[in-house]
Amino acid sequence: MTILTGKARIAGITGWPVGHSRSPRLHGYWLERHGIDGAYVPLPIEPANFETAIRGLMAAGFAGVNVTIPHKLAAFALCDTVDDFGRRIGAINTLVFENGRISGRNTDVWGFLSNLRANGVDPAAGPALILGAGGASRAIAAALLELGVRVTIANRTRARADALAAELPGLRVIDWDTRDHALPDNTLLVNTTSLGMAGQPPLQIDLDRAAPGLTVNDIVYVPLETPLLAAARTRGIRRVEGLGMLLHQAVPAFHAWFGVEPVVDDAMRRFVAADLLPA
Ligand SMILES: NC(=O)c1ccc[n+]([C@@H]2O[C@H](COP(=O)([O-])OP(=O)(O)OC[C@H]3O[C@@H](n4cnc5c(N)ncnc54)[C@H](OP(=O)(O)O)[C@@H]3O)[C@@H](O)[C@H]2O)c1
């Protein structure tokens, strides 16, 4: 049992609902490992109460919070400052409270890039094909474009991909049904759709068309090995699992709230993975 002192730093995750979140386990692991006088707690907040709750948490001395569905837009609107990347894509996932001010940050992109690098993949190395055009896709596409990567996107609903391309200059859009044909022209494939998630159909893509040196990154992490990653494994294609993105995105937030830069390693990954049984 962790015993807190009167000086404990407190952070948490706001969402509605929030019971499915792995973040308390993840931050709790680091707090214990580093012997930090602090806590990270789940904060279920109804949308109508979001602003009151956030200002209350700040007034009560919280160090900050993570923000998940459905509060991301509301959180953005409450920020006094937003980091460059968060502003560019209009989305944040972390609030840091400092001297009565709210600073918003987007750490998903950090998580995506760090996860690839930690697995020996240079995100800037080659052309990328991104499947999906939702919130995660938007952050990942923007990050890769900023690195100078040629990025192509395919989404079931073409209009959504076109809308993203209108916001992100340089983003190429192809029809969802032509993704197999585009595969050989790319050295990074990122699945940002919810296909392959527990309870969802698997993603269909013909990996036999993979270019030599292809890396497959599925950002879905329940199950840990999605059908896409399993198909890559059987073909000897390098793959990067999605859990790493979740773990790495937590690093800058933990550092901002608790003053220690934590490490993502195998022991930590195993600890969080042990809780990833499909809901
Ligand atoms: N590893 C991590 O740290 C991390 C971080 C963020 C998100 N994620 C995961 O990434 C996934 C997407 O998250 P998000 O926030 O971007 O969600 P989102 O905004 O709801 O977008 C969902 C995407 O999935 C597509 N999709 C859903 N069902 C489909 C189907 N049957 N066939 C084809 N496409 C389908 C949607 O296409 P339409 O536009 O046609 O509906 C859309 O492009 C989720 O599984 C989430 O758990 C992981």
Short mmCIF file of C-alpha atoms and ligand atoms in Angstrom, two decimals:
data_model
loop_
_atom_site.label_atom_id
_atom_site.label_comp_id
_atom_site.label_asym_id
_atom_site.label_seq_id
_atom_site.Cartn_x
_atom_site.Cartn_y
_atom_site.Cartn_z
CA MET A 1 0.00 0.00 0.00
CA THR A 2 1.26 3.46 -0.91
CA ILE A 3 1.23 5.94 1.96
CA LEU A 4 0.95 9.55 0.80
CA THR A 5 2.23 12.58 2.71
CA GLY A 6 0.61 15.98 2.86
CA LYS A 7 2.86 17.07 0.00
CA ALA A 8 1.80 14.34 -2.43
CA ARG A 9 1.41 15.31 -6.11
CA ILE A 10 -1.91 14.12 -7.58
CA ALA A 11 -2.89 13.60 -11.21
CA GLY A 12 -5.49 11.46 -12.94
CA ILE A 13 -7.52 10.67 -16.04
CA THR A 14 -10.78 12.38 -16.92
CA GLY A 15 -13.28 10.63 -19.15
CA TRP A 16 -16.91 9.46 -19.25
CA PRO A 17 -16.76 6.58 -18.71
CA VAL A 18 -13.22 6.03 -17.54
CA GLY A 19 -13.36 2.54 -16.05
CA HIS A 20 -11.72 0.93 -19.10
CA SER A 21 -8.59 3.11 -18.89
CA ARG A 22 -5.21 1.46 -18.36
CA SER A 23 -3.61 4.78 -17.42
CA PRO A 24 -4.01 4.42 -13.61
CA ARG A 25 -2.19 1.08 -13.77
CA LEU A 26 0.50 2.49 -16.02
CA HIS A 27 1.22 5.65 -13.98
CA GLY A 28 0.75 3.72 -10.73
CA TYR A 29 3.53 1.35 -11.80
CA TRP A 30 5.96 4.22 -12.34
CA LEU A 31 4.94 6.00 -9.12
CA GLU A 32 5.72 2.88 -7.13
CA ARG A 33 8.88 2.07 -9.05
CA HIS A 34 10.30 5.55 -8.50
CA GLY A 35 9.07 5.77 -4.89
CA ILE A 36 7.22 9.00 -5.67
CA ASP A 37 4.98 10.66 -3.13
CA GLY A 38 2.05 10.92 -5.52
CA ALA A 39 -1.06 9.28 -6.97
CA TYR A 40 -2.84 8.96 -10.32
CA VAL A 41 -6.57 8.40 -10.05
CA PRO A 42 -9.55 7.71 -12.36
CA LEU A 43 -11.86 10.75 -12.58
CA PRO A 44 -15.23 9.93 -14.19
CA ILE A 45 -16.67 13.33 -15.10
CA GLU A 46 -19.99 13.87 -16.86
CA PRO A 47 -19.63 16.15 -19.90
CA ALA A 48 -21.92 18.82 -18.41
CA ASN A 49 -19.63 19.09 -15.36
CA PHE A 50 -16.31 19.10 -17.19
CA GLU A 51 -15.28 22.73 -16.83
CA THR A 52 -16.41 22.95 -13.20
CA ALA A 53 -14.55 19.74 -12.40
CA ILE A 54 -11.32 20.78 -14.12
CA ARG A 55 -11.25 24.18 -12.41
CA GLY A 56 -12.05 22.45 -9.14
CA LEU A 57 -9.22 19.95 -9.55
CA MET A 58 -6.83 22.81 -10.29
CA ALA A 59 -8.10 24.74 -7.26
CA ALA A 60 -7.64 21.59 -5.15
CA GLY A 61 -3.96 21.42 -6.05
CA PHE A 62 -3.92 18.65 -8.67
CA ALA A 63 -0.76 18.64 -10.84
CA GLY A 64 -2.83 17.95 -13.97
CA VAL A 65 -4.89 15.34 -15.78
CA ASN A 66 -5.10 13.25 -18.91
CA VAL A 67 -8.17 13.79 -21.03
CA THR A 68 -9.98 11.10 -22.94
CA ILE A 69 -13.30 10.64 -24.73
CA PRO A 70 -15.58 12.66 -24.73
CA HIS A 71 -13.71 15.62 -23.22
CA LYS A 72 -10.94 16.32 -25.73
CA LEU A 73 -12.58 19.30 -27.44
CA ALA A 74 -13.84 20.78 -24.17
CA ALA A 75 -10.36 20.46 -22.68
CA PHE A 76 -8.77 22.23 -25.64
CA ALA A 77 -11.14 25.17 -25.15
CA LEU A 78 -10.17 25.50 -21.46
CA CYS A 79 -6.41 25.77 -22.05
CA ASP A 80 -4.55 29.02 -21.44
CA THR A 81 -1.68 27.71 -23.59
CA VAL A 82 -1.37 24.74 -25.95
CA ASP A 83 1.87 23.22 -27.25
CA ASP A 84 2.76 23.68 -30.93
CA PHE A 85 1.67 20.26 -32.04
CA GLY A 86 -1.60 20.32 -30.09
CA ARG A 87 -2.48 23.65 -31.67
CA ARG A 88 -1.64 22.46 -35.16
CA ILE A 89 -3.91 19.43 -35.00
CA GLY A 90 -6.48 20.93 -32.63
CA ALA A 91 -6.30 18.08 -30.11
CA ILE A 92 -4.67 17.52 -26.74
CA ASN A 93 -4.64 14.64 -24.28
CA THR A 94 -2.76 16.13 -21.31
CA LEU A 95 -3.41 19.12 -19.06
CA VAL A 96 -0.74 20.51 -16.76
CA PHE A 97 -1.85 22.92 -14.00
CA GLU A 98 0.74 25.55 -13.12
CA ASN A 99 0.17 28.72 -11.10
CA GLY A 100 -3.55 28.76 -11.84
CA ARG A 101 -3.02 28.30 -15.58
CA ILE A 102 -3.90 25.30 -17.74
CA SER A 103 -1.38 24.19 -20.32
CA GLY A 104 -2.51 21.64 -22.91
CA ARG A 105 -0.21 19.15 -24.61
CA ASN A 106 -0.53 16.46 -27.22
CA THR A 107 1.64 13.51 -26.21
CA ASP A 108 0.08 10.95 -28.60
CA VAL A 109 2.47 11.98 -31.33
CA TRP A 110 5.44 11.65 -29.01
CA GLY A 111 4.12 8.19 -28.13
CA PHE A 112 3.76 7.13 -31.76
CA LEU A 113 7.24 8.32 -32.80
CA SER A 114 8.99 7.06 -29.65
CA ASN A 115 7.38 3.64 -30.03
CA LEU A 116 8.72 3.27 -33.57
CA ARG A 117 12.20 4.49 -32.56
CA ALA A 118 12.30 2.21 -29.52
CA ASN A 119 11.68 -0.67 -31.93
CA GLY A 120 14.53 0.35 -34.21
CA VAL A 121 12.32 1.95 -36.86
CA ASP A 122 13.14 5.43 -38.18
CA PRO A 123 9.73 7.08 -38.74
CA ALA A 124 11.30 9.42 -41.29
CA ALA A 125 12.81 6.60 -43.34
CA GLY A 126 10.26 6.08 -46.03
CA PRO A 127 6.83 6.56 -47.50
CA ALA A 128 3.95 5.64 -45.23
CA LEU A 129 0.45 4.29 -45.81
CA ILE A 130 -1.99 5.15 -43.03
CA LEU A 131 -5.32 3.35 -42.79
CA GLY A 132 -8.05 5.36 -41.07
CA ALA A 133 -8.84 9.07 -40.83
CA GLY A 134 -9.99 9.53 -37.22
CA GLY A 135 -8.36 11.37 -34.34
CA ALA A 136 -5.31 9.10 -34.09
CA SER A 137 -4.72 9.17 -37.84
CA ARG A 138 -4.79 12.95 -37.87
CA ALA A 139 -2.01 13.19 -35.25
CA ILE A 140 0.11 10.48 -36.87
CA ALA A 141 -0.27 11.86 -40.41
CA ALA A 142 0.67 15.36 -39.24
CA ALA A 143 3.72 14.04 -37.39
CA LEU A 144 5.01 12.03 -40.36
CA LEU A 145 4.41 14.91 -42.80
CA GLU A 146 6.37 17.20 -40.50
CA LEU A 147 9.28 14.75 -40.72
CA GLY A 148 9.17 15.08 -44.50
CA VAL A 149 7.68 11.64 -45.11
CA ARG A 150 5.44 11.04 -48.14
CA VAL A 151 2.14 10.04 -46.55
CA THR A 152 -0.83 8.33 -48.20
CA ILE A 153 -4.10 7.76 -46.41
CA ALA A 154 -7.01 5.38 -47.09
CA ASN A 155 -10.25 5.53 -45.15
CA ARG A 156 -13.53 3.66 -45.49
CA THR A 157 -15.34 7.01 -45.66
CA ARG A 158 -13.41 8.82 -48.38
CA ALA A 159 -14.87 12.25 -47.50
CA ARG A 160 -13.28 12.07 -44.06
CA ALA A 161 -9.85 11.42 -45.57
CA ASP A 162 -10.37 14.25 -48.07
CA ALA A 163 -11.25 16.60 -45.21
CA LEU A 164 -8.03 15.64 -43.44
CA ALA A 165 -6.02 16.23 -46.61
CA ALA A 166 -7.55 19.68 -46.91
CA GLU A 167 -6.07 20.49 -43.49
CA LEU A 168 -2.73 18.74 -43.94
CA PRO A 169 -0.95 19.93 -47.09
CA GLY A 170 0.91 17.16 -48.87
CA LEU A 171 -1.30 14.32 -47.61
CA ARG A 172 -2.29 11.99 -50.46
CA VAL A 173 -5.66 10.25 -50.38
CA ILE A 174 -6.56 6.98 -52.08
CA ASP A 175 -9.77 4.96 -52.08
CA TRP A 176 -10.14 2.43 -49.29
CA ASP A 177 -10.59 -0.34 -51.87
CA THR A 178 -7.20 0.37 -53.47
CA ARG A 179 -5.11 -0.06 -50.28
CA ASP A 180 -3.69 -3.40 -51.46
CA HIS A 181 -2.34 -1.75 -54.61
CA ALA A 182 -0.70 1.06 -52.63
CA LEU A 183 1.07 -1.26 -50.21
CA PRO A 184 4.17 -2.07 -52.34
CA ASP A 185 4.99 1.67 -52.63
CA ASN A 186 5.35 2.11 -48.87
CA THR A 187 7.82 1.05 -46.19
CA LEU A 188 5.59 1.87 -43.21
CA LEU A 189 1.99 0.70 -42.81
CA VAL A 190 0.04 2.11 -39.85
CA ASN A 191 -3.42 0.86 -38.92
CA THR A 192 -5.32 3.59 -37.10
CA THR A 193 -8.77 2.12 -37.74
CA SER A 194 -10.51 0.21 -34.99
CA LEU A 195 -10.45 -2.92 -37.19
CA GLY A 196 -8.66 -5.77 -35.44
CA MET A 197 -9.68 -4.56 -31.99
CA ALA A 198 -11.33 -7.17 -29.77
CA GLY A 199 -14.95 -7.43 -30.89
CA GLN A 200 -14.30 -5.83 -34.29
CA PRO A 201 -13.68 -7.55 -37.63
CA PRO A 202 -10.03 -7.97 -38.64
CA LEU A 203 -8.40 -5.51 -41.02
CA GLN A 204 -8.15 -6.96 -44.53
CA ILE A 205 -4.98 -6.08 -46.41
CA ASP A 206 -2.84 -8.28 -48.63
CA LEU A 207 0.56 -8.39 -46.93
CA ASP A 208 1.88 -10.64 -49.69
CA ARG A 209 2.29 -7.39 -51.64
CA ALA A 210 4.56 -5.89 -48.96
CA ALA A 211 7.66 -4.04 -50.13
CA PRO A 212 10.97 -5.41 -48.82
CA GLY A 213 11.73 -3.74 -45.50
CA LEU A 214 8.08 -2.94 -44.70
CA THR A 215 7.26 -2.20 -41.06
CA VAL A 216 3.69 -2.84 -39.91
CA ASN A 217 2.51 -0.77 -36.95
CA ASP A 218 -0.95 -1.47 -35.55
CA ILE A 219 -1.94 1.14 -32.98
CA VAL A 220 -4.78 -1.10 -31.77
CA TYR A 221 -3.49 -2.80 -28.59
CA VAL A 222 -6.40 -5.00 -27.45
CA PRO A 223 -5.52 -7.71 -28.29
CA LEU A 224 -1.78 -7.16 -28.07
CA GLU A 225 -1.26 -9.20 -31.22
CA THR A 226 -3.96 -8.13 -33.66
CA PRO A 227 -4.76 -10.27 -36.72
CA LEU A 228 -2.73 -7.76 -38.79
CA LEU A 229 0.34 -8.20 -36.57
CA ALA A 230 -0.12 -11.98 -36.60
CA ALA A 231 -0.23 -11.93 -40.41
CA ALA A 232 2.96 -9.84 -40.47
CA ARG A 233 4.66 -12.27 -38.08
CA THR A 234 3.89 -15.32 -40.22
CA ARG A 235 5.43 -13.52 -43.23
CA GLY A 236 8.53 -12.40 -41.36
CA ILE A 237 7.56 -8.72 -41.73
CA ARG A 238 8.83 -6.35 -39.04
CA ARG A 239 6.00 -5.28 -36.78
CA VAL A 240 5.50 -2.80 -33.99
CA GLU A 241 2.64 -3.34 -31.54
CA GLY A 242 0.28 -0.56 -30.41
CA LEU A 243 0.78 -0.91 -26.66
CA GLY A 244 4.15 0.83 -26.95
CA MET A 245 2.44 3.99 -28.21
CA LEU A 246 0.21 4.03 -25.13
CA LEU A 247 3.19 3.53 -22.82
CA HIS A 248 5.40 6.12 -24.50
CA GLN A 249 2.67 8.80 -24.68
CA ALA A 250 2.53 8.69 -20.88
CA VAL A 251 6.22 9.59 -20.44
CA PRO A 252 6.06 13.39 -20.99
CA ALA A 253 2.90 13.72 -18.89
CA PHE A 254 4.39 11.79 -15.98
CA HIS A 255 7.52 13.94 -16.20
CA ALA A 256 5.48 17.17 -16.19
CA TRP A 257 3.39 16.17 -13.15
CA PHE A 258 5.84 14.21 -11.02
CA GLY A 259 9.25 15.59 -12.07
CA VAL A 260 10.79 12.24 -13.05
CA GLU A 261 11.28 11.01 -16.62
CA PRO A 262 10.17 7.36 -16.44
CA VAL A 263 11.45 4.57 -18.65
CA VAL A 264 9.39 2.26 -20.86
CA ASP A 265 11.00 -1.15 -20.53
CA ASP A 266 10.03 -4.82 -20.74
CA ALA A 267 9.04 -5.11 -17.08
CA MET A 268 6.68 -2.17 -17.42
CA ARG A 269 5.26 -3.44 -20.70
CA ARG A 270 4.58 -6.86 -19.15
CA PHE A 271 2.88 -5.28 -16.14
CA VAL A 272 0.46 -3.27 -18.29
CA ALA A 273 -0.01 -6.07 -20.84
CA ALA A 274 -1.09 -8.46 -18.07
CA ASP A 275 -4.25 -6.36 -17.72
CA LEU A 276 -5.12 -6.32 -21.41
CA LEU A 277 -7.69 -9.07 -21.57
CA PRO A 278 -10.40 -8.07 -24.03
CA ALA A 279 -13.29 -6.40 -22.19
N1 LIG B 1 -1.96 2.78 -29.09
C1 LIG B 1 -2.42 3.95 -28.68
O1 LIG B 1 -1.85 4.63 -27.83
C2 LIG B 1 -3.66 4.49 -29.32
C3 LIG B 1 -3.93 5.87 -29.29
C4 LIG B 1 -5.11 6.34 -29.90
C5 LIG B 1 -5.99 5.44 -30.51
N2 LIG B 1 -5.69 4.11 -30.49
C6 LIG B 1 -6.59 3.15 -31.17
O2 LIG B 1 -6.74 3.56 -32.51
C7 LIG B 1 -8.05 3.26 -33.00
C8 LIG B 1 -8.66 4.50 -33.62
O3 LIG B 1 -8.78 5.52 -32.65
P1 LIG B 1 -9.36 6.97 -33.05
O4 LIG B 1 -9.43 7.76 -31.80
O5 LIG B 1 -8.66 7.53 -34.23
O6 LIG B 1 -10.87 6.55 -33.48
P2 LIG B 1 -11.90 7.31 -34.43
O7 LIG B 1 -11.60 8.78 -34.48
O8 LIG B 1 -13.25 6.86 -33.99
O9 LIG B 1 -11.60 6.70 -35.91
C9 LIG B 1 -11.92 5.36 -36.19
C10 LIG B 1 -11.40 4.99 -37.59
O10 LIG B 1 -11.67 3.59 -37.80
C11 LIG B 1 -12.37 3.47 -39.04
N3 LIG B 1 -13.27 2.31 -38.98
C12 LIG B 1 -14.10 1.96 -37.96
N4 LIG B 1 -14.77 0.84 -38.28
C13 LIG B 1 -14.38 0.49 -39.54
C14 LIG B 1 -14.71 -0.58 -40.43
N5 LIG B 1 -15.63 -1.52 -40.08
N6 LIG B 1 -14.10 -0.64 -41.63
C15 LIG B 1 -13.18 0.30 -41.99
N7 LIG B 1 -12.82 1.33 -41.18
C16 LIG B 1 -13.42 1.42 -39.98
C17 LIG B 1 -13.13 4.77 -39.20
O11 LIG B 1 -13.49 4.94 -40.55
P3 LIG B 1 -14.75 5.86 -40.96
O12 LIG B 1 -14.24 7.28 -41.00
O13 LIG B 1 -15.15 5.35 -42.30
O14 LIG B 1 -15.81 5.66 -39.90
C18 LIG B 1 -12.07 5.76 -38.72
O15 LIG B 1 -11.12 6.01 -39.74
C19 LIG B 1 -8.82 2.72 -31.78
O16 LIG B 1 -8.79 1.32 -31.86
C20 LIG B 1 -8.01 3.18 -30.58
O17 LIG B 1 -8.10 2.30 -29.48
C21 LIG B 1 -4.55 3.63 -29.94
#
